[in-house]
Coordinates of C-alpha atoms in Angstrom, one line a residue:
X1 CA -21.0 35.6 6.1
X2 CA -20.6 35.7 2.5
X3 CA -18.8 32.7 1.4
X4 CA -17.6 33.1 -2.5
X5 CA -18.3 29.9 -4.2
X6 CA -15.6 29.2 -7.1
X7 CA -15.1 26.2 -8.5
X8 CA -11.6 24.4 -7.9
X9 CA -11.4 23.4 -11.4
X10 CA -11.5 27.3 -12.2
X11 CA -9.3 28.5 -9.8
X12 CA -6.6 25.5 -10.3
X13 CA -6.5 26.9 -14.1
X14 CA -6.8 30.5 -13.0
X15 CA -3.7 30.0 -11.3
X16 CA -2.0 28.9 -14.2
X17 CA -1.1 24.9 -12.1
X18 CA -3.1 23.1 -14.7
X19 CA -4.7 23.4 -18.4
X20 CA -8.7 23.6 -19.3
X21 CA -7.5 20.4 -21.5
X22 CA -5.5 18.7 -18.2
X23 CA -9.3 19.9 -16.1
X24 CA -11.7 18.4 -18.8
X25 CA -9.6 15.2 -18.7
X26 CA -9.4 14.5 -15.3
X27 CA -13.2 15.6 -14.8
X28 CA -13.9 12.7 -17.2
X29 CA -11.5 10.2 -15.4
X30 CA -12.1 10.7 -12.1
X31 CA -14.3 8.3 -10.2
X32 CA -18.1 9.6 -9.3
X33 CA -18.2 10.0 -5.6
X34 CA -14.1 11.3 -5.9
X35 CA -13.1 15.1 -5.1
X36 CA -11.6 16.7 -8.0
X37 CA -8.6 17.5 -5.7
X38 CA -8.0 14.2 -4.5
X39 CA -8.2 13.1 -8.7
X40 CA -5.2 15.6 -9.2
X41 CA -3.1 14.6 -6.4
X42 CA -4.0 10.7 -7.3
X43 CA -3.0 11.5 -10.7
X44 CA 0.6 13.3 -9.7
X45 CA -0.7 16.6 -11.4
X46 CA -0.5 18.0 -8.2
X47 CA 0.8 18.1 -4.7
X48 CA -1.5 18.5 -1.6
X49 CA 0.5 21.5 -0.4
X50 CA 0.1 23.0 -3.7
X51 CA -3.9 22.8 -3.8
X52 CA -3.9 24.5 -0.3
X53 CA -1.1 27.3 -1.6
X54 CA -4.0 28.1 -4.6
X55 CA -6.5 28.0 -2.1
X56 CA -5.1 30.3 0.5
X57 CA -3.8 32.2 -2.4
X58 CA -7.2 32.5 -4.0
X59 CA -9.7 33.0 -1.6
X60 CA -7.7 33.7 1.2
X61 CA -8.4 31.2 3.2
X62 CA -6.1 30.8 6.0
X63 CA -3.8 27.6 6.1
X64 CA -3.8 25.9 9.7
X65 CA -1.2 23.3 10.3
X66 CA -3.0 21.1 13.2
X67 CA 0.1 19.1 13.8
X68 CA 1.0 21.6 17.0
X69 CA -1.9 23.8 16.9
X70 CA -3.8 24.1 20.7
X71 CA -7.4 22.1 20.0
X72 CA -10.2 23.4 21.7
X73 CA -11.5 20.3 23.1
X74 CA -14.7 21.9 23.8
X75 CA -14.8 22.9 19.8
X76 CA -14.4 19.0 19.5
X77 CA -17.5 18.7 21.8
X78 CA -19.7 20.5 19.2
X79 CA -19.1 18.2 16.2
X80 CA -19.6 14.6 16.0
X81 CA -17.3 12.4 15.2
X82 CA -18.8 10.5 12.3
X83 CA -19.6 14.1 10.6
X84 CA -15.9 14.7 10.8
X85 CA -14.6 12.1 9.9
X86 CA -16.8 11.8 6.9
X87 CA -16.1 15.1 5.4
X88 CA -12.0 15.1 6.7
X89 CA -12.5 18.7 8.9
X90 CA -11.8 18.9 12.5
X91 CA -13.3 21.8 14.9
X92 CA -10.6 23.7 16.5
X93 CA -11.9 26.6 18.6
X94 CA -14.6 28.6 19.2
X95 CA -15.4 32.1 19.7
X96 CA -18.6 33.6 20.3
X97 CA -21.0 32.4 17.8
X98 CA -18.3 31.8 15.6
X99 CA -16.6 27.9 14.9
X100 CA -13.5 27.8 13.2
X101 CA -13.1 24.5 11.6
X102 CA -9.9 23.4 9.3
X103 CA -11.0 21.2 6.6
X104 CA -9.9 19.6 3.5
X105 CA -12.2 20.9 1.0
X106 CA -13.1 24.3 2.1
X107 CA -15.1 24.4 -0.8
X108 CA -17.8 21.9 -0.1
X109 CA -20.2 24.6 0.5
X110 CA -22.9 21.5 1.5
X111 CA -20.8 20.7 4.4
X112 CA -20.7 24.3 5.8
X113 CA -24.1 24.5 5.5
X114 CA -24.7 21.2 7.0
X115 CA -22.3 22.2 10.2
X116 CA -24.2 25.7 10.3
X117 CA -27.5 24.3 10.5
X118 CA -26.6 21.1 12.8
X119 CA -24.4 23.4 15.4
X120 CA -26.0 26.6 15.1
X121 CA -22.7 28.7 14.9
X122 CA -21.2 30.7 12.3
X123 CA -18.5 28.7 10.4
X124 CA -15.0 30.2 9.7
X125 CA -12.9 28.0 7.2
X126 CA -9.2 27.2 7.7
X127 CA -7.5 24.2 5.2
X128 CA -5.6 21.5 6.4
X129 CA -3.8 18.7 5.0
X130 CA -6.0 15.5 5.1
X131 CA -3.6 13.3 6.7
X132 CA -3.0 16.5 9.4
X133 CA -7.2 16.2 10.2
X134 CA -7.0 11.9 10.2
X135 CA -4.0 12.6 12.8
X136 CA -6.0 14.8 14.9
X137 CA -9.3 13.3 15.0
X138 CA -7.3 9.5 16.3
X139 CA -5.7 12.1 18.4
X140 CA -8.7 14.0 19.8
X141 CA -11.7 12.1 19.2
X142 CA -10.8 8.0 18.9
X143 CA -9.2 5.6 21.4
X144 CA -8.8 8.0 24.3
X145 CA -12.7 7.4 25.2
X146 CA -13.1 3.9 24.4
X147 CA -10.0 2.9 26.5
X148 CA -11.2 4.9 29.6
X149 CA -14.6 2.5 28.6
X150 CA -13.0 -0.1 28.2
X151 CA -11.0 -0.2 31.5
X152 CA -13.6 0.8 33.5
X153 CA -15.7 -1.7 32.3
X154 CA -12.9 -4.8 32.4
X155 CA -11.6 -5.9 35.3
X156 CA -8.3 -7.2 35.8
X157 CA -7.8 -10.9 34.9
X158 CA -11.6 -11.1 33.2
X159 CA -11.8 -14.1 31.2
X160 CA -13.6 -14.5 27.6
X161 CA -16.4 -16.0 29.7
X162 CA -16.9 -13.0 31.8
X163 CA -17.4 -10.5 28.6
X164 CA -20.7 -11.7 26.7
X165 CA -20.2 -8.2 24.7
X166 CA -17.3 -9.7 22.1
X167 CA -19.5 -9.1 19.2
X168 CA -21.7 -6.4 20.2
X169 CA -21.4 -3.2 17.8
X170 CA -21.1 -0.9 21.0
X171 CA -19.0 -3.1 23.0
X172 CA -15.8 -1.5 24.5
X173 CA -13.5 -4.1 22.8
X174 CA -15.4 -4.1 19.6
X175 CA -14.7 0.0 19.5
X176 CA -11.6 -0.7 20.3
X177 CA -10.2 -2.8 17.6
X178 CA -12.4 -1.0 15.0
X179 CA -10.4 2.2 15.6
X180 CA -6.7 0.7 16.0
X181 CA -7.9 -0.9 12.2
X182 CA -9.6 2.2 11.1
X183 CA -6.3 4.3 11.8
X184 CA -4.3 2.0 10.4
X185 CA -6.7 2.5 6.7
X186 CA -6.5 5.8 7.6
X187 CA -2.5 6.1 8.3
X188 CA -2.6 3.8 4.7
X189 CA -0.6 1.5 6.8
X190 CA 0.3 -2.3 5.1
X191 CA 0.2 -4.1 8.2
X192 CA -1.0 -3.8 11.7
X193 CA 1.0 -5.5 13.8
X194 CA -0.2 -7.3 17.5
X195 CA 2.9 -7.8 19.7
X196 CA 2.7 -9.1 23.0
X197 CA 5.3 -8.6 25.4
X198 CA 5.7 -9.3 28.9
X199 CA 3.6 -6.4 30.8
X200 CA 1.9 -4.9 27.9
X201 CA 0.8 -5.6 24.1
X202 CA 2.3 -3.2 21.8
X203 CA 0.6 -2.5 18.3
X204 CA 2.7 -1.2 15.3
X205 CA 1.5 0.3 12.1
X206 CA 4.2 -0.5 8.7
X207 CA 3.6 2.9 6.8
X208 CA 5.9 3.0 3.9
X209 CA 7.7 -0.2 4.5
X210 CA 8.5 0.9 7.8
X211 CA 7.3 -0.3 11.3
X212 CA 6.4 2.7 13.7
X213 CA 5.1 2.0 17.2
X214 CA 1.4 3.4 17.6
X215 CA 0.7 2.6 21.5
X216 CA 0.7 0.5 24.1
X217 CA -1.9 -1.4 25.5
X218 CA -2.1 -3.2 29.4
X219 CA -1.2 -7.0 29.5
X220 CA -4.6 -8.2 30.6
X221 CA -6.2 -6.6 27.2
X222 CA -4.2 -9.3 25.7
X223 CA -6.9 -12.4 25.4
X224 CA -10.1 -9.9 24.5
X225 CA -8.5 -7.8 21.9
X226 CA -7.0 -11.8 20.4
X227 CA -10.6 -13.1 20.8
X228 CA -12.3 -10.3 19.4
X229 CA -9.9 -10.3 16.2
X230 CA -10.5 -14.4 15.6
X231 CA -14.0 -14.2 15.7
X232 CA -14.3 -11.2 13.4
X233 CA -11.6 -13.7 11.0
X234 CA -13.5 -16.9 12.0
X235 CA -10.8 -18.7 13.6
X236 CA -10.8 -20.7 16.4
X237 CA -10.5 -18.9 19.4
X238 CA -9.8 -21.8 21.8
X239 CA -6.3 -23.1 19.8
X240 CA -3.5 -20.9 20.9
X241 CA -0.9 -23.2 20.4
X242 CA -1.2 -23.7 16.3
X243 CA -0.5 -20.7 14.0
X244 CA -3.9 -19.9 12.2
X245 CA -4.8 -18.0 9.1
X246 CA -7.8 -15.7 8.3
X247 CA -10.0 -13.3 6.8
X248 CA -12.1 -10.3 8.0
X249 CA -14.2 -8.2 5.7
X250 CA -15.4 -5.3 7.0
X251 CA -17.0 -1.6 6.6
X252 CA -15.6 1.3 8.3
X253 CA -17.0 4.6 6.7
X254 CA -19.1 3.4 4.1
X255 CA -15.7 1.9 2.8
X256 CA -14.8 -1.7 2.3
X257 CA -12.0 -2.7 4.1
X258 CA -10.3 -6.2 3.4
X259 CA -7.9 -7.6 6.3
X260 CA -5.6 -10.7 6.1
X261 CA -5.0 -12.3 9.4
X262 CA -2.4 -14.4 10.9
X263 CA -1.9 -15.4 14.4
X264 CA 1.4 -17.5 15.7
X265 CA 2.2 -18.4 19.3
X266 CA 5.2 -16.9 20.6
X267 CA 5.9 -17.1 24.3
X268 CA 3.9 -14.0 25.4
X269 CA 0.6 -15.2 23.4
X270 CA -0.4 -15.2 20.0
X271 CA 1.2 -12.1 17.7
X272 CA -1.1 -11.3 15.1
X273 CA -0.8 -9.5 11.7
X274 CA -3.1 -8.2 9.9
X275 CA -2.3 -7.2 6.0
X276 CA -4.3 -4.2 5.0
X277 CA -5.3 -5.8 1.2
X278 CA -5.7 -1.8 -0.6
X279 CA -7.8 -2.9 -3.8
X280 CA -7.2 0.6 -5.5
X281 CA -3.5 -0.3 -6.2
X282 CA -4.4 -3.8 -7.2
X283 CA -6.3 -2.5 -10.2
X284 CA -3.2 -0.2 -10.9
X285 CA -2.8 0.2 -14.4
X286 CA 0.7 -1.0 -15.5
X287 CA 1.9 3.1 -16.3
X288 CA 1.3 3.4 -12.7
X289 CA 3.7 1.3 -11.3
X290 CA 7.2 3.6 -11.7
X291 CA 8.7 1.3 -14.8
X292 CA 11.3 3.1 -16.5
X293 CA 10.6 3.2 -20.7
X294 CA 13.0 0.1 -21.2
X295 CA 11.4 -1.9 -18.5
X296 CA 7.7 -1.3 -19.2
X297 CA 8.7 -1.9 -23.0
X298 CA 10.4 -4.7 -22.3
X299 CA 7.8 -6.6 -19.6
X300 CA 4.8 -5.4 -22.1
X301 CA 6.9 -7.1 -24.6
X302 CA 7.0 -10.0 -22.2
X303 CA 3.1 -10.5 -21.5
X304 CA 1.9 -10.1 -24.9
X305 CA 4.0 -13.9 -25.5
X306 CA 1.3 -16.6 -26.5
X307 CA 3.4 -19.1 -24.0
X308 CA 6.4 -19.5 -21.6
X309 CA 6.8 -18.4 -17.7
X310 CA 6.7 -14.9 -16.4
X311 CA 8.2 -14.7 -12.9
X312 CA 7.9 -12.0 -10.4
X313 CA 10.5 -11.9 -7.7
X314 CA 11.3 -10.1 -4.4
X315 CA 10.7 -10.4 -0.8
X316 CA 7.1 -10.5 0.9
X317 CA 6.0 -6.8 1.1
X318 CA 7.6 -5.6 -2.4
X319 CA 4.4 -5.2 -4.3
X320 CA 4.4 -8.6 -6.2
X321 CA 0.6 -9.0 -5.8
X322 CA 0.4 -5.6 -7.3
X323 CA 2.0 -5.9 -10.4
X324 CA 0.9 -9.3 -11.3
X325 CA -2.4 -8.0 -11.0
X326 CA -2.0 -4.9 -13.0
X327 CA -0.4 -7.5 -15.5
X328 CA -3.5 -9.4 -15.6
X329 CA -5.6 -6.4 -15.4
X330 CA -4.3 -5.5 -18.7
X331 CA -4.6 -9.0 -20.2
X332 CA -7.9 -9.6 -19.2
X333 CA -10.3 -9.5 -22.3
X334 CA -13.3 -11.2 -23.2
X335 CA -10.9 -13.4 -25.9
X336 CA -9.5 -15.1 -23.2
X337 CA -9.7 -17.8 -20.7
X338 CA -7.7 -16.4 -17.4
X339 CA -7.3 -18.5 -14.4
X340 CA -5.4 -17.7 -11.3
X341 CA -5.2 -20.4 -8.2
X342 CA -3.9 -18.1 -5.1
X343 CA -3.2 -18.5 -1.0
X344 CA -5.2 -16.3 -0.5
X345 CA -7.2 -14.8 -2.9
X346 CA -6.1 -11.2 -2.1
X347 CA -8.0 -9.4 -4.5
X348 CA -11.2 -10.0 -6.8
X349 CA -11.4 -9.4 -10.0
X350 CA -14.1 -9.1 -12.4
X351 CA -13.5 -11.8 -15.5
X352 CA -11.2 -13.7 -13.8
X353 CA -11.9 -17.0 -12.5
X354 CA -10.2 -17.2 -9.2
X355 CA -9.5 -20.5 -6.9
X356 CA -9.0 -20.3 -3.7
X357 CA -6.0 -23.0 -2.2
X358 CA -7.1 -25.2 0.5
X359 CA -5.2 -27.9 1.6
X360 CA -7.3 -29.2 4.5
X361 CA -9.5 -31.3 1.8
X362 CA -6.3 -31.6 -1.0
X363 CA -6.4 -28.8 -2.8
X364 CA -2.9 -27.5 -3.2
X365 CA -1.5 -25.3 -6.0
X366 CA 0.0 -28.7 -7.6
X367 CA -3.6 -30.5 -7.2
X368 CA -5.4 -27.0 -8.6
X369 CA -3.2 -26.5 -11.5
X370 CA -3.9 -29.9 -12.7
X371 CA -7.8 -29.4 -12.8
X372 CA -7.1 -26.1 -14.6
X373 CA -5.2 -27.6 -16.9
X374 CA -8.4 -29.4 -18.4
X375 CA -10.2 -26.1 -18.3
X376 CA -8.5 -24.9 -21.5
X377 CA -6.7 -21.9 -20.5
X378 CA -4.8 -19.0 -22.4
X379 CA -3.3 -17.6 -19.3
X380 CA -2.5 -19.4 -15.6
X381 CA -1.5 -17.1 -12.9
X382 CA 0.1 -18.7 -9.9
X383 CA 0.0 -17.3 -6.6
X384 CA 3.4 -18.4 -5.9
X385 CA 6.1 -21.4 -6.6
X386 CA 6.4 -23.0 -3.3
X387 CA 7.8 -26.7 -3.9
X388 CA 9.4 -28.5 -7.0
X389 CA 5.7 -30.2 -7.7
X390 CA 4.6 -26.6 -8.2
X391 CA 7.3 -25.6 -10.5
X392 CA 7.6 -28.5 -12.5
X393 CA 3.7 -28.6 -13.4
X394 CA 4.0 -24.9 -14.2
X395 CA 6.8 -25.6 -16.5
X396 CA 5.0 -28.2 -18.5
X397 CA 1.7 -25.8 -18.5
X398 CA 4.3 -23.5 -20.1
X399 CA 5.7 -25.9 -22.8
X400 CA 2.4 -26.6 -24.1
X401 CA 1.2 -23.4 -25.1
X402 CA 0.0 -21.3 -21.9
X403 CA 1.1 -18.3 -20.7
X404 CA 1.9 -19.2 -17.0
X405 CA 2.4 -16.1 -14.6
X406 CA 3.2 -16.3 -10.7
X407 CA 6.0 -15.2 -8.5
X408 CA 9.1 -16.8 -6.5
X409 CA 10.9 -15.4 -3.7
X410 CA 14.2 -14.6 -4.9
X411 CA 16.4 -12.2 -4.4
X412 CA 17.4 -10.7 -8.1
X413 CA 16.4 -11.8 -11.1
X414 CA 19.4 -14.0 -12.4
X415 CA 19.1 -15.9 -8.6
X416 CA 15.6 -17.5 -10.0
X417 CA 17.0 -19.4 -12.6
X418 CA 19.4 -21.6 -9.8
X419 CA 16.7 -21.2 -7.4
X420 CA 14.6 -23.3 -10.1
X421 CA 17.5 -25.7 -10.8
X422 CA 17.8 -25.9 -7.0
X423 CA 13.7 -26.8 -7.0
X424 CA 14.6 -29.6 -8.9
X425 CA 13.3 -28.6 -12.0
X426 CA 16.1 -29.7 -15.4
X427 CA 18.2 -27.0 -16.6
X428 CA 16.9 -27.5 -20.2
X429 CA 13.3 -27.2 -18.7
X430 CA 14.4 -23.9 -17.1
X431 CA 15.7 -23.0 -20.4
X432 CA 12.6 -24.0 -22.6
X433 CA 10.0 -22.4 -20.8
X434 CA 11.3 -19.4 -18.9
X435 CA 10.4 -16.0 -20.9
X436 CA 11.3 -13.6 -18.2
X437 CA 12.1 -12.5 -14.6
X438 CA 11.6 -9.4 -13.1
X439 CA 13.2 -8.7 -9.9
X440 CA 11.1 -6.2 -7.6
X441 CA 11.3 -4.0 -4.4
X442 CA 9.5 -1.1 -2.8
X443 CA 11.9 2.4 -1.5
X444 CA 10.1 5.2 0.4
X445 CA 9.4 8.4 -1.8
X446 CA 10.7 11.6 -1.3
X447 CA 7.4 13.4 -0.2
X448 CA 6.4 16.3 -2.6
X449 CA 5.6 18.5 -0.8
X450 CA 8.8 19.4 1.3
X451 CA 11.0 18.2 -1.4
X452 CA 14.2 20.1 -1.5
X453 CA 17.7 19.7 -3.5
X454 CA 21.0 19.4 -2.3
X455 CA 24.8 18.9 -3.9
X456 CA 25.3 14.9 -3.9
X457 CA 28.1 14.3 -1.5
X458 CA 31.1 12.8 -2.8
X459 CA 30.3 9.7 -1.7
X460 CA 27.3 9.5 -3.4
X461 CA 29.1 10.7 -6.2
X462 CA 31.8 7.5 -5.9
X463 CA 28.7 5.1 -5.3
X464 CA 26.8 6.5 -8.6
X465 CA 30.4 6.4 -10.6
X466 CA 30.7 2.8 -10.1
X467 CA 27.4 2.3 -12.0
X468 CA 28.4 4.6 -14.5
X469 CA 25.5 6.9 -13.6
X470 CA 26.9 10.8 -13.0
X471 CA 25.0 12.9 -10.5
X472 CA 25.2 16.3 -9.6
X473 CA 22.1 17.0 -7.1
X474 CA 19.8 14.6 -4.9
X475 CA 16.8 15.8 -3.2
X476 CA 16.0 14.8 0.1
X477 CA 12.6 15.6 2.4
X478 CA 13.1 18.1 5.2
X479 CA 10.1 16.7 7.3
X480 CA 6.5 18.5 6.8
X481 CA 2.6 18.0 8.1
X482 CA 2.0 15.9 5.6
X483 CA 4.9 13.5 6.2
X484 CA 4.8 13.5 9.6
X485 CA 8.1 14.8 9.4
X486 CA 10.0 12.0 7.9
X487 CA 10.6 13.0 4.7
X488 CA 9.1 10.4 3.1
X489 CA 5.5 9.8 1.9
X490 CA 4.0 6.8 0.0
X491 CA 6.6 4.4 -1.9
X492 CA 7.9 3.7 -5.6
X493 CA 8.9 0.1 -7.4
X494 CA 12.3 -0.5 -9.0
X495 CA 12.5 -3.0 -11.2
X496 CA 14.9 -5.2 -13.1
X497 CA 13.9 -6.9 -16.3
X498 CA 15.4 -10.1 -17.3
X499 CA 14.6 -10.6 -20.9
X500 CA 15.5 -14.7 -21.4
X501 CA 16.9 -14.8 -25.3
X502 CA 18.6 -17.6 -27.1
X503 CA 21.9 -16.9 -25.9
X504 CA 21.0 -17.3 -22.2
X505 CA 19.0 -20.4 -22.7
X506 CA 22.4 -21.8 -23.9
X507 CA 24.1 -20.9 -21.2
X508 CA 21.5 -22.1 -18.6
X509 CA 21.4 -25.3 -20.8
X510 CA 25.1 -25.6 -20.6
X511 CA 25.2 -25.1 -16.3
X512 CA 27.2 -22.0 -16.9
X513 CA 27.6 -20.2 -13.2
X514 CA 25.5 -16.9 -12.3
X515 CA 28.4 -14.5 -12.9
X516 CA 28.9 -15.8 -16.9
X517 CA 25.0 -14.7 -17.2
X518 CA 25.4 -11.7 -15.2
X519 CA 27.8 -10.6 -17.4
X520 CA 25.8 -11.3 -20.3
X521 CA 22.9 -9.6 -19.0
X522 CA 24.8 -6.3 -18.1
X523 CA 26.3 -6.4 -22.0
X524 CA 22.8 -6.7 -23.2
X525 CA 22.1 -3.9 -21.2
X526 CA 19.8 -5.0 -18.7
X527 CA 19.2 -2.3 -15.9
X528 CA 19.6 -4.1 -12.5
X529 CA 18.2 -3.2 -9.3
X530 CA 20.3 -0.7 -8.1
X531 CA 20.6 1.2 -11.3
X532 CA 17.1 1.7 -11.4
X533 CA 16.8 3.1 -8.4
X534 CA 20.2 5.0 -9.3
X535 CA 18.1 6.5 -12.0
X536 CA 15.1 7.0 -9.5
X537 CA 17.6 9.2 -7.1
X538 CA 18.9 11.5 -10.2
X539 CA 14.9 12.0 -11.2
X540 CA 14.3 13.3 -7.4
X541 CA 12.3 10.2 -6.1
X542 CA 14.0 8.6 -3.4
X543 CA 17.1 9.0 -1.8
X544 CA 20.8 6.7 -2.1
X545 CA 20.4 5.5 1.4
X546 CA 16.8 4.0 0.3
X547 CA 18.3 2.3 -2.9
X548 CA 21.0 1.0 -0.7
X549 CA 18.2 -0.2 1.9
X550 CA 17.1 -2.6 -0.3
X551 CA 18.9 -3.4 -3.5
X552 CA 23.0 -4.8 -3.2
X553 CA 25.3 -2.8 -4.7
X554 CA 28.3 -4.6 -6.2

């Protein structure tokens, strides 16, 4: 078989989807060992489903969507796992000497040659969506053999003692809770989630803010798959009855993967979380993160200040971490002396000196922030304002000329400035040193790629009214491959940017209630929560009921 070797760069321009400027740009950008095709999509030039339209279009290569397609399980057979998984393609039948394989990059011409050579058949291309290949390879080649292993090879009510295999590489149970994390990198899941119940442990993946059951696994699997997750974090594995936190670093796939873990008894047995900490969107660059042009103005405005406090508000899970480290990503420079003291230290960065909390020998975020303060610094980053201590020492860090960043969990951004009276801290300290807040949570995005547009219903158009926002259309996801049918895929910020000017440090200063600097706000046309994500809906991002998921509408 001939197989036509074009360049994607070529073809994309070819088919008139990008420019030879847009091509050079991104081939300069784009990180060594990353596709081209996962640099557009990463960049937003590009949907997946329209780099398989070009390529079906262009070489005709057939599209296969594996999401119901009939596997041949002895096509599986053939190719190994690790090869597939490495190069994202999955066998799915053969006939003859011929191996039809769906891949993502039907174009990596060293792969085909590779699978020719290794299995000695002919290879016939099909493209597939990558996250359609991760699903069928947990589907057809993961747990299902390791849990038969596993079963066989456990007998009801083993203890730890029985098993000396816990941290064996080819142990059952090791296997086992390598794959449940790798699917969860894979599914680009938040949080894996350990529940036990009263037959069975259930394990949940958060994709996109949003828990979805992945399986269920017996009751007696309970105690190894908890031991074999606190050795791999270092925790005690003989306390059950104290909540513990963790740490595993791990590589699955030649890739690092950094887990948070936390255990706490509940009456089954321990529940355990891990947080899946993704580095690549902690070195976001602050474009990245879905301000609108006010916002970003207005926050850049914010953390170019020589002094005051920067607060960054929201729930846990609304991508704090993330946009106080693109913050400090951008202030980071050799002029300056940046230190952040964090619980944990979720991501490491390069310039930065980071301290690590740890209260077992006295080293609180009070106690730390102290020491820094002798270690002349420009900027202080605070993982978060937990007690009054805290707060107050931040304030006075502020007040004598550093620029003090960290986060609070509030609920908008006017809430922060009782929430910090209610800390203890003096209104006319609140006043003095507070710069700005900005209020921040995470809605699902409308996936791209079966994106369509409908008439807004009239009571969306009532809702937007209220706002003073007018709206014609909304579009809405009818479910695809590459959402797994949800209509949703990956997740966008809204933001609301308290900017705090003269006039509201007379009114904090004066006890003046919430609504009397709400009001003021609104006039000075700040753009609250819902408003942004108002505006998100009419750009065709998310959808109302999202915005109304997660921000209050008044």
């Amino acid at each position: 078989m001939i197989v036509q070797k074009k360049r994607l760069g070529d073809l994309l321009v070819e088919s008139g989807l990008i420019t030879e400027e847009v091509l050079q740009q991104t081939l300069k950008e784009k990180r060594s060992n990353q596709k081209l095709g996962d640099a557009f999509i990463e960049k937003g030039l590009l949907t997946e489903q329209q780099l398989i339209e070009v390529l079906e279009f262009q070489l005709g290569i057939p599209h296969l969507s594996l999401y119901r397609y009939p596997i041949d399980e002895q096509a599986v057979a053939i190719v190994p796992r690790e090869f597939a998984r490495r190069h994202f393609l999955m066998p799915v039948k053969k006939e003859a000497d011929k191996l039809f394989v769906a891949m993502a990059d039907p174009m990596d011409f060293t792969v085909i040659d590779d699978l020719r050579l290794t299995t000695g058949f002919q290879i016939e291309r099909a493209i597939s969506a990558k996250d359609d290949i991760i699903r069928a390879h947990n589907k057809y080649y993961d747990i299902d053999d390791s849990m038969d292993e596993f079963l066989d090879l456990l007998p009801q009510g083993a203890s730890l003692s029985d098993d000396s295999r816990m941290t064996e590489e080819d142990s059952p149970i090791v296997k086992l809770v390598n794959q449940i994390i790798q699917q969860g990198v894979q599914q680009k899941a938040s949080d894996i989630h350990f529940d036990p119940h009263e037959t069975k442990i259930v394990i949940r993946y958060r994709i996109d803010g949003m828990l979805k059951t992945e399986r269920s696994l017996p009751k007696h699997m309970q105690n190894m798959l908890t031991a074999r997750i606190k050795i791999m974090a270092n925790l005690n594995i003989t306390e059950s009855r104290l909540p513990q936190d963790g740490r595993i670093k791990m590589t699955l796939d030649m890739h690092p993967v950094d887990l948070r873990v936390s255990t706490l008894p509940a009456i089954y047995g321990e529940k355990i979380v891990l947080r899946i900490l993704d580095l690549g969107s902690s070195l976001n660059h602050l474009e990245n993160l879905g301000f609108n042009k006010l916002n970003m103005q207005r926050f850049t405005n914010l953390i170019k200040q020589p002094n005051g406090i920067i607060l960054i508000t929201g729930p846990t899970g609304s991508g704090k971490s993330s946009t106080l480290y693109a913050a400090l990503n951008k202030l980071n420079t050799e002029e300056v002396n940046l230190v952040t003291i964090e619980d944990p230290v979720e991501y490491q960065l390069a310039g930065i000196n980071q301290i690590q909390v740890n209260s077992s020998v006295g080293l609180t975020f009070a106690s730390g922030l102290r020491s820094i303060l002798r270690q002349d610094p420009d900027i202080v980053m605070i993982g978060e304002i937990r007690d009054t201590e805290t707060a107050e020492i931040a304030v006075r860090a502020s007040l004598t000329g550093h620029l003090v960043l960290s986060t609070l969990h509030t609920n908008d951004s006017i809430g922060t400035i009782a929430r910090l009276t209610d800390m203890g801290v003096e209104p006319f300290l609140v006043a003095a040193s507070l710069s700005g807040v900005i209020a921040q949570r995470l809605v699902r995005r409308v996936c791209r790629d079966c994106k369509q547009t409908f008439k807004a219903t009239e009571r969306e158009k009532e809702i937007f009214a209220k706002r003073g926002i007018k709206i014609e259309s909304v579009s809405r996801g009818k479910g695809c491959g590459m959402c797994n049918s949800t209509g949703y895929k990956g997740r966008i910020a809204l933001h609301e940017v308290l900017v705090v000017d003269e006039h509201i440090r007379q009114l904090i200063m004066n006890n003046r209630p919430i609504v009397e600097l709400r009001d003021y706000a609104m006039k000075n046309g700040t753009i609250f929560l819902i408003d942004d994500g108002f505006l998100k809906v009419k750009q065709g991002l998310t959808t109302t009921e999202e915005v109304l998921r997660v921000a209050i509408n008044e």
